[in-house]
Amino acid sequence: MAEEKKTNYDVVVIGAGPGGMTAAMYASRANLSVLMLDRGIYGGNLNNTAEIENYTGFKSVKGPDLAQQMYEGATQFGADYAYGTVEKVELVGDEKHLTTDMGDTFVAKAVVIATGSDQRKLAVPGEAEFSGRGVSYCAVCDGAFFKGKNLIVVGGGDSAVEEGGYLTQLANKVTVLVRRDKLRAQPIEQEKAFKNPKLEFVYNTSVTEIVGDDTKVTGVKTVNNVTGETGEMAADGVFIYVGNVPMTAPFKGLGILDDKGWVKTDDKMATAVPGIFAVGDVRDTVLRQVATAVGDGAIAGQQVYKYLDSQK
Ligand code: NAP
């Protein structure tokens, strides 16, 4: 007889990025039954990150490699892992009932929200039309399709600068279009980028449209934000890194979000709903890093244990 699917857990962790995986490790190591639910492969935004050189213990590590190691650590004390996008969270007494797009319902005594953030869209004509046909949000995933080509990166933060640098290893040339007269990225990343002969920065410039032929991107239309002058630039691909938006749609009814949609927590990672915690990028926080997500996850994993112990 087929084994019946387990649906009741002490803790369900929604999202298996660095924060969620750490929370799952701490909670399962405290002997709680734990399920990590993720809409895709574990690792979250690690899978979109070429190199990480500001995570303690590693001079440099590839995002997907770190994701794999974290997963092995997170599951070693018995945490389960399953696919599914959580669409609804209902509070039934002290229980949390989670429904996924796969039609599953899981019942948890406590929940850790670790859904992170999604890439913000540029919201210009041509972006959706050419998505996957030259428009990308992931250099690690799609960079190899552009060997020897000319690319445009849009944005001026750490992601645009770092992933732009990564793309120069593959492309002929990478032009970064920055909407202001300066970058937002950390100074150390800027210094490195300015030394890269294949990386060019064009300031005060916004993309107004992504253009292409019947099959793929051929360039972008631009506007100079100071002079108002419009122009067009040729490119084989456009990589967009203009920030992030929280992935919190299923939690809107719980009263735990701020006015921009990030989850509000206290310093114990507790939200306003008893038994619901949040960690990592999805929080209303001052710094969004692998290291901070891992720290949040450790606190939440421990606090979940204390919360459940106090309920006995
Ligand atoms: P970010 O820091 O929010 O930067 C977004 C960039 O996109 C800014 O330069 C912003 O310009 C620009 N932008 C926003 N909307 C735009 C639009 N419509 N058109 C053109 N440009 C637009 O986002 P991020 O770089 O993805 O980083 C997200 C978080 O992850 C940050 O906290 C970052 O520090 C962190 N991160 C850290 C590392 C690292 O530590 N190594 C690596 C990657 C990411 P303005 O400056 O004018 O607003």
CSV table of C-alpha atoms and ligand atoms in Angstrom, one decimal:
chain,number,residue,atom,x,y,z
A,1,MET,CA,0.0,0.0,0.0
A,2,ALA,CA,1.3,3.5,-0.9
A,3,GLU,CA,2.5,5.5,2.1
A,4,GLU,CA,0.1,8.1,3.1
A,5,LYS,CA,1.3,11.7,2.6
A,6,LYS,CA,2.1,13.5,5.8
A,7,THR,CA,0.0,16.6,6.2
A,8,ASN,CA,0.3,17.6,9.8
A,9,TYR,CA,3.6,19.2,11.1
A,10,ASP,CA,4.8,21.1,14.1
A,11,VAL,CA,6.2,23.7,11.7
A,12,VAL,CA,5.8,24.5,8.1
A,13,VAL,CA,8.5,26.7,6.6
A,14,ILE,CA,7.2,28.5,3.5
A,15,GLY,CA,10.2,29.1,1.2
A,16,ALA,CA,13.5,27.2,1.1
A,17,GLY,CA,16.0,30.0,0.6
A,18,PRO,CA,18.9,30.6,3.1
A,19,GLY,CA,16.5,31.9,5.8
A,20,GLY,CA,13.9,29.1,5.5
A,21,MET,CA,16.5,26.4,5.3
A,22,THR,CA,18.2,27.6,8.4
A,23,ALA,CA,14.9,27.8,10.3
A,24,ALA,CA,14.1,24.3,9.2
A,25,MET,CA,17.5,23.0,10.4
A,26,TYR,CA,17.2,24.6,13.8
A,27,ALA,CA,13.6,23.5,14.3
A,28,SER,CA,14.2,19.9,13.2
A,29,ARG,CA,17.3,19.7,15.3
A,30,ALA,CA,15.1,20.6,18.2
A,31,ASN,CA,13.1,17.5,17.4
A,32,LEU,CA,10.1,19.2,15.8
A,33,SER,CA,8.5,17.8,12.7
A,34,VAL,CA,9.2,20.2,9.9
A,35,LEU,CA,8.1,20.7,6.3
A,36,MET,CA,9.8,23.1,3.9
A,37,LEU,CA,7.5,24.1,1.1
A,38,ASP,CA,8.8,25.8,-1.9
A,39,ARG,CA,7.4,26.8,-5.3
A,40,GLY,CA,10.5,25.5,-7.0
A,41,ILE,CA,14.0,24.2,-6.4
A,42,TYR,CA,15.5,25.0,-2.9
A,43,GLY,CA,18.0,27.9,-2.7
A,44,GLY,CA,15.7,30.9,-3.5
A,45,ASN,CA,17.7,33.8,-4.9
A,46,LEU,CA,21.0,31.9,-4.4
A,47,ASN,CA,20.1,30.2,-7.6
A,48,ASN,CA,20.2,33.6,-9.4
A,49,THR,CA,23.5,34.6,-7.9
A,50,ALA,CA,26.8,33.9,-9.7
A,51,GLU,CA,29.3,34.5,-6.9
A,52,ILE,CA,29.0,35.4,-3.2
A,53,GLU,CA,32.0,36.8,-1.5
A,54,ASN,CA,30.4,38.3,1.6
A,55,TYR,CA,29.2,35.1,3.3
A,56,THR,CA,31.4,34.2,6.3
A,57,GLY,CA,33.4,31.0,5.8
A,58,PHE,CA,33.8,31.3,2.1
A,59,LYS,CA,36.2,33.5,0.2
A,60,SER,CA,33.9,33.1,-2.7
A,61,VAL,CA,31.1,30.6,-3.4
A,62,LYS,CA,28.7,30.1,-6.3
A,63,GLY,CA,25.1,30.7,-5.3
A,64,PRO,CA,23.7,27.3,-6.5
A,65,ASP,CA,26.6,25.4,-4.8
A,66,LEU,CA,25.8,27.1,-1.5
A,67,ALA,CA,22.1,26.3,-2.0
A,68,GLN,CA,23.0,22.6,-2.3
A,69,GLN,CA,25.2,22.6,0.8
A,70,MET,CA,22.5,24.5,2.8
A,71,TYR,CA,19.9,22.0,1.7
A,72,GLU,CA,22.0,19.0,2.8
A,73,GLY,CA,22.5,20.7,6.2
A,74,ALA,CA,18.8,21.7,6.5
A,75,THR,CA,17.5,18.2,5.9
A,76,GLN,CA,20.0,16.2,7.9
A,77,PHE,CA,17.8,16.2,11.1
A,78,GLY,CA,14.7,15.0,9.3
A,79,ALA,CA,13.0,18.1,7.8
A,80,ASP,CA,10.8,17.2,4.8
A,81,TYR,CA,10.8,19.1,1.6
A,82,ALA,CA,7.9,19.5,-0.9
A,83,TYR,CA,6.9,21.5,-3.9
A,84,GLY,CA,4.0,23.8,-3.8
A,85,THR,CA,3.1,27.5,-3.9
A,86,VAL,CA,1.1,28.4,-0.8
A,87,GLU,CA,-2.0,30.3,-1.9
A,88,LYS,CA,-3.9,30.6,1.4
A,89,VAL,CA,-3.2,30.6,5.1
A,90,GLU,CA,-6.1,30.2,7.4
A,91,LEU,CA,-6.1,30.4,11.2
A,92,VAL,CA,-8.2,27.7,12.7
A,93,GLY,CA,-8.0,28.0,16.5
A,94,ASP,CA,-4.2,27.7,17.2
A,95,GLU,CA,-3.7,25.8,14.0
A,96,LYS,CA,-2.5,27.2,10.7
A,97,HIS,CA,-4.1,25.6,7.6
A,98,LEU,CA,-2.0,26.1,4.4
A,99,THR,CA,-3.4,25.4,0.9
A,100,THR,CA,-1.1,25.1,-2.1
A,101,ASP,CA,-1.6,25.3,-5.8
A,102,MET,CA,-1.0,21.6,-6.0
A,103,GLY,CA,-4.3,21.1,-4.1
A,104,ASP,CA,-2.6,20.1,-0.9
A,105,THR,CA,-3.6,21.2,2.6
A,106,PHE,CA,-1.0,21.2,5.4
A,107,VAL,CA,-1.8,21.8,9.0
A,108,ALA,CA,0.9,23.3,11.2
A,109,LYS,CA,1.1,24.4,14.8
A,110,ALA,CA,3.6,27.1,13.7
A,111,VAL,CA,4.6,28.7,10.4
A,112,VAL,CA,7.8,30.4,9.3
A,113,ILE,CA,7.4,32.7,6.3
A,114,ALA,CA,10.6,32.7,4.3
A,115,THR,CA,9.2,33.5,0.8
A,116,GLY,CA,11.8,36.2,0.0
A,117,SER,CA,11.4,38.6,-2.8
A,118,ASP,CA,10.9,38.5,-6.5
A,119,GLN,CA,12.6,40.7,-9.1
A,120,ARG,CA,10.8,43.9,-9.8
A,121,LYS,CA,9.7,44.3,-13.4
A,122,LEU,CA,10.8,47.4,-15.4
A,123,ALA,CA,7.2,47.7,-16.6
A,124,VAL,CA,8.0,49.0,-20.1
A,125,PRO,CA,6.5,47.9,-23.5
A,126,GLY,CA,8.3,44.9,-24.9
A,127,GLU,CA,9.4,43.5,-21.5
A,128,ALA,CA,6.8,40.8,-21.2
A,129,GLU,CA,6.7,40.2,-24.9
A,130,PHE,CA,10.5,39.4,-25.1
A,131,SER,CA,10.8,37.7,-21.7
A,132,GLY,CA,12.7,34.5,-22.4
A,133,ARG,CA,13.6,35.8,-25.9
A,134,GLY,CA,16.4,38.2,-24.8
A,135,VAL,CA,14.9,39.7,-21.7
A,136,SER,CA,16.1,38.0,-18.5
A,137,TYR,CA,16.3,38.5,-14.8
A,138,CYS,CA,18.9,35.9,-14.1
A,139,ALA,CA,22.5,36.1,-15.4
A,140,VAL,CA,23.4,32.7,-14.0
A,141,CYS,CA,20.5,31.0,-15.7
A,142,ASP,CA,20.6,32.7,-19.1
A,143,GLY,CA,24.1,34.3,-19.5
A,144,ALA,CA,25.5,31.3,-21.4
A,145,PHE,CA,23.0,32.0,-24.3
A,146,PHE,CA,24.8,35.3,-25.0
A,147,LYS,CA,28.4,34.2,-25.5
A,148,GLY,CA,30.2,36.9,-27.5
A,149,LYS,CA,27.1,39.1,-27.7
A,150,ASN,CA,26.4,42.7,-26.7
A,151,LEU,CA,24.2,43.0,-23.6
A,152,ILE,CA,22.4,45.7,-21.7
A,153,VAL,CA,21.9,45.6,-17.9
A,154,VAL,CA,19.3,47.9,-16.4
A,155,GLY,CA,19.8,49.0,-12.8
A,156,GLY,CA,22.4,50.5,-10.5
A,157,GLY,CA,22.3,48.4,-7.3
A,158,ASP,CA,24.5,45.5,-6.1
A,159,SER,CA,22.7,43.0,-8.4
A,160,ALA,CA,23.1,45.0,-11.6
A,161,VAL,CA,26.8,45.7,-10.9
A,162,GLU,CA,27.7,42.2,-9.8
A,163,GLU,CA,25.6,40.3,-12.3
A,164,GLY,CA,26.8,42.7,-15.0
A,165,GLY,CA,30.4,41.8,-14.1
A,166,TYR,CA,29.5,38.1,-14.3
A,167,LEU,CA,28.0,38.6,-17.8
A,168,THR,CA,31.3,40.1,-19.1
A,169,GLN,CA,32.9,36.7,-18.6
A,170,LEU,CA,30.6,35.5,-21.4
A,171,ALA,CA,29.5,38.5,-23.5
A,172,ASN,CA,31.5,40.7,-25.8
A,173,LYS,CA,30.4,43.8,-24.0
A,174,VAL,CA,27.9,44.8,-21.2
A,175,THR,CA,26.4,48.2,-21.0
A,176,VAL,CA,24.8,49.1,-17.7
A,177,LEU,CA,22.0,51.7,-17.9
A,178,VAL,CA,21.7,53.7,-14.7
A,179,ARG,CA,18.7,56.0,-14.2
A,180,ARG,CA,20.5,58.5,-11.9
A,181,ASP,CA,24.0,60.0,-12.1
A,182,LYS,CA,25.4,57.5,-9.6
A,183,LEU,CA,25.2,53.8,-8.6
A,184,ARG,CA,23.5,52.5,-5.5
A,185,ALA,CA,25.8,49.5,-5.3
A,186,GLN,CA,28.4,49.1,-2.5
A,187,PRO,CA,31.7,51.0,-3.1
A,188,ILE,CA,33.8,47.8,-3.2
A,189,GLU,CA,31.5,46.4,-6.0
A,190,GLN,CA,31.7,49.8,-7.9
A,191,GLU,CA,35.6,49.8,-7.7
A,192,LYS,CA,35.8,46.3,-9.1
A,193,ALA,CA,33.3,47.1,-11.8
A,194,PHE,CA,35.1,50.3,-12.9
A,195,LYS,CA,38.3,48.3,-13.5
A,196,ASN,CA,36.4,45.9,-15.9
A,197,PRO,CA,37.2,46.9,-19.5
A,198,LYS,CA,34.1,45.1,-20.8
A,199,LEU,CA,31.7,46.9,-18.5
A,200,GLU,CA,30.4,50.3,-19.5
A,201,PHE,CA,28.1,52.6,-17.4
A,202,VAL,CA,25.7,55.0,-19.0
A,203,TYR,CA,24.1,57.3,-16.4
A,204,ASN,CA,20.9,59.4,-16.3
A,205,THR,CA,19.4,56.9,-18.7
A,206,SER,CA,16.1,55.0,-18.5
A,207,VAL,CA,14.8,52.4,-20.8
A,208,THR,CA,11.4,53.3,-22.2
A,209,GLU,CA,10.8,50.3,-24.5
A,210,ILE,CA,12.5,46.9,-25.3
A,211,VAL,CA,12.4,46.3,-29.0
A,212,GLY,CA,13.0,43.3,-31.2
A,213,ASP,CA,12.2,41.5,-34.4
A,214,ASP,CA,9.9,38.5,-34.9
A,215,THR,CA,12.0,36.2,-32.7
A,216,LYS,CA,14.2,38.1,-30.3
A,217,VAL,CA,15.4,41.4,-28.7
A,218,THR,CA,17.4,43.7,-30.9
A,219,GLY,CA,17.7,46.7,-28.6
A,220,VAL,CA,16.1,49.3,-26.3
A,221,LYS,CA,14.7,52.8,-26.6
A,222,THR,CA,16.1,55.2,-24.0
A,223,VAL,CA,15.5,58.6,-22.6
A,224,ASN,CA,18.1,60.8,-21.0
A,225,ASN,CA,16.6,61.9,-17.6
A,226,VAL,CA,18.5,65.2,-17.6
A,227,THR,CA,18.2,66.4,-21.1
A,228,GLY,CA,15.1,64.5,-22.2
A,229,GLU,CA,16.9,63.4,-25.3
A,230,THR,CA,15.6,60.0,-26.7
A,231,GLY,CA,17.7,57.4,-28.4
A,232,GLU,CA,17.9,53.7,-29.3
A,233,MET,CA,20.7,51.2,-28.4
A,234,ALA,CA,21.3,47.9,-30.1
A,235,ALA,CA,21.6,44.8,-27.9
A,236,ASP,CA,21.2,41.0,-28.1
A,237,GLY,CA,19.9,40.7,-24.6
A,238,VAL,CA,18.6,42.9,-21.7
A,239,PHE,CA,19.1,41.8,-18.1
A,240,ILE,CA,16.9,43.6,-15.6
A,241,TYR,CA,18.0,44.2,-12.0
A,242,VAL,CA,15.8,47.1,-10.7
A,243,GLY,CA,15.2,45.8,-7.2
A,244,ASN,CA,12.8,43.5,-5.5
A,245,VAL,CA,9.2,43.2,-4.4
A,246,PRO,CA,8.0,41.1,-1.4
A,247,MET,CA,6.3,37.7,-2.1
A,248,THR,CA,3.6,38.1,0.4
A,249,ALA,CA,0.3,37.9,-1.5
A,250,PRO,CA,-1.1,34.9,0.5
A,251,PHE,CA,-0.5,36.7,3.8
A,252,LYS,CA,-2.4,39.9,3.0
A,253,GLY,CA,-5.4,39.0,5.2
A,254,LEU,CA,-3.3,38.2,8.3
A,255,GLY,CA,-2.6,41.8,9.3
A,256,ILE,CA,1.2,41.2,9.4
A,257,LEU,CA,2.4,43.3,6.4
A,258,ASP,CA,3.6,46.9,6.3
A,259,ASP,CA,2.2,49.3,3.7
A,260,LYS,CA,4.8,48.2,1.1
A,261,GLY,CA,3.9,44.5,1.6
A,262,TRP,CA,7.0,43.4,3.6
A,263,VAL,CA,6.3,41.3,6.8
A,264,LYS,CA,6.7,43.1,10.1
A,265,THR,CA,8.4,41.2,12.9
A,266,ASP,CA,9.9,41.9,16.2
A,267,ASP,CA,13.5,41.0,17.0
A,268,LYS,CA,12.5,37.4,17.7
A,269,MET,CA,11.1,37.1,14.1
A,270,ALA,CA,7.6,36.9,15.5
A,271,THR,CA,4.8,38.5,13.6
A,272,ALA,CA,1.6,39.9,15.1
A,273,VAL,CA,0.0,36.5,14.8
A,274,PRO,CA,1.1,34.1,17.5
A,275,GLY,CA,2.9,31.1,16.0
A,276,ILE,CA,3.7,32.9,12.7
A,277,PHE,CA,7.3,34.0,12.2
A,278,ALA,CA,9.1,35.5,9.3
A,279,VAL,CA,12.8,35.5,8.2
A,280,GLY,CA,15.1,36.8,5.5
A,281,ASP,CA,14.4,39.1,2.6
A,282,VAL,CA,10.6,39.0,3.0
A,283,ARG,CA,10.9,41.0,6.3
A,284,ASP,CA,10.8,44.7,6.7
A,285,THR,CA,14.5,44.9,7.4
A,286,VAL,CA,17.5,47.2,6.9
A,287,LEU,CA,19.8,44.6,5.1
A,288,ARG,CA,19.0,41.8,2.8
A,289,GLN,CA,21.9,39.4,2.6
A,290,VAL,CA,22.5,35.6,2.8
A,291,ALA,CA,24.2,36.2,6.2
A,292,THR,CA,21.2,38.2,7.6
A,293,ALA,CA,18.7,35.6,6.3
A,294,VAL,CA,20.7,32.8,8.0
A,295,GLY,CA,20.8,34.8,11.3
A,296,ASP,CA,17.0,35.3,11.1
A,297,GLY,CA,16.5,31.7,10.4
A,298,ALA,CA,18.4,30.6,13.4
A,299,ILE,CA,16.4,32.9,15.7
A,300,ALA,CA,13.1,31.8,14.2
A,301,GLY,CA,14.0,28.1,14.4
A,302,GLN,CA,14.7,28.5,18.1
A,303,GLN,CA,11.7,30.8,18.8
A,304,VAL,CA,9.3,28.3,17.1
A,305,TYR,CA,10.5,25.6,19.6
A,306,LYS,CA,10.0,28.0,22.5
A,307,TYR,CA,6.5,29.0,21.2
A,308,LEU,CA,5.4,25.4,20.9
A,309,ASP,CA,6.8,24.5,24.3
A,310,SER,CA,4.8,27.3,25.8
A,311,GLN,CA,1.6,26.0,24.3
A,312,LYS,CA,1.9,22.6,26.1
B,1,NAP,P1,18.3,47.7,-5.1
B,1,NAP,O1,19.5,47.7,-4.2
B,1,NAP,O2,17.0,48.0,-4.7
B,1,NAP,O3,18.7,48.6,-6.4
B,1,NAP,C1,17.8,48.7,-7.5
B,1,NAP,C2,18.5,49.5,-8.5
B,1,NAP,O4,17.6,49.6,-9.6
B,1,NAP,C3,18.8,51.0,-8.1
B,1,NAP,O5,20.0,51.4,-8.7
B,1,NAP,C4,17.6,51.7,-8.6
B,1,NAP,O6,17.8,53.1,-8.9
B,1,NAP,C5,17.3,51.0,-9.9
B,1,NAP,N1,15.9,51.1,-10.4
B,1,NAP,C6,14.8,50.9,-9.7
B,1,NAP,N2,13.7,51.0,-10.5
B,1,NAP,C7,14.2,51.3,-11.7
B,1,NAP,C8,13.6,51.6,-13.0
B,1,NAP,N3,12.3,51.6,-13.1
B,1,NAP,N4,14.4,51.9,-14.0
B,1,NAP,C9,15.7,51.9,-13.9
B,1,NAP,N5,16.4,51.6,-12.7
B,1,NAP,C10,15.6,51.4,-11.6
B,1,NAP,O7,18.2,46.2,-5.8
B,1,NAP,P2,19.2,45.0,-6.0
B,1,NAP,O8,20.5,45.5,-6.6
B,1,NAP,O9,18.5,43.9,-6.7
B,1,NAP,O10,19.6,44.5,-4.5
B,1,NAP,C11,18.5,44.1,-3.7
B,1,NAP,C12,19.0,43.9,-2.3
B,1,NAP,O11,19.9,42.8,-2.3
B,1,NAP,C13,19.8,45.1,-1.8
B,1,NAP,O12,19.6,45.2,-0.4
B,1,NAP,C14,21.3,44.7,-2.0
B,1,NAP,O13,22.2,45.3,-1.2
B,1,NAP,C15,21.2,43.2,-1.8
B,1,NAP,N6,22.3,42.5,-2.6
B,1,NAP,C16,23.5,42.4,-2.0
B,1,NAP,C17,24.5,41.8,-2.7
B,1,NAP,C18,25.9,41.7,-2.0
B,1,NAP,O14,25.9,42.1,-0.8
B,1,NAP,N7,26.9,41.2,-2.6
B,1,NAP,C19,24.4,41.4,-4.0
B,1,NAP,C20,23.1,41.5,-4.6
B,1,NAP,C21,22.1,42.1,-3.9
B,1,NAP,P3,17.9,54.2,-7.8
B,1,NAP,O15,19.3,54.0,-7.1
B,1,NAP,O16,17.8,55.5,-8.5
B,1,NAP,O17,16.8,53.9,-6.9
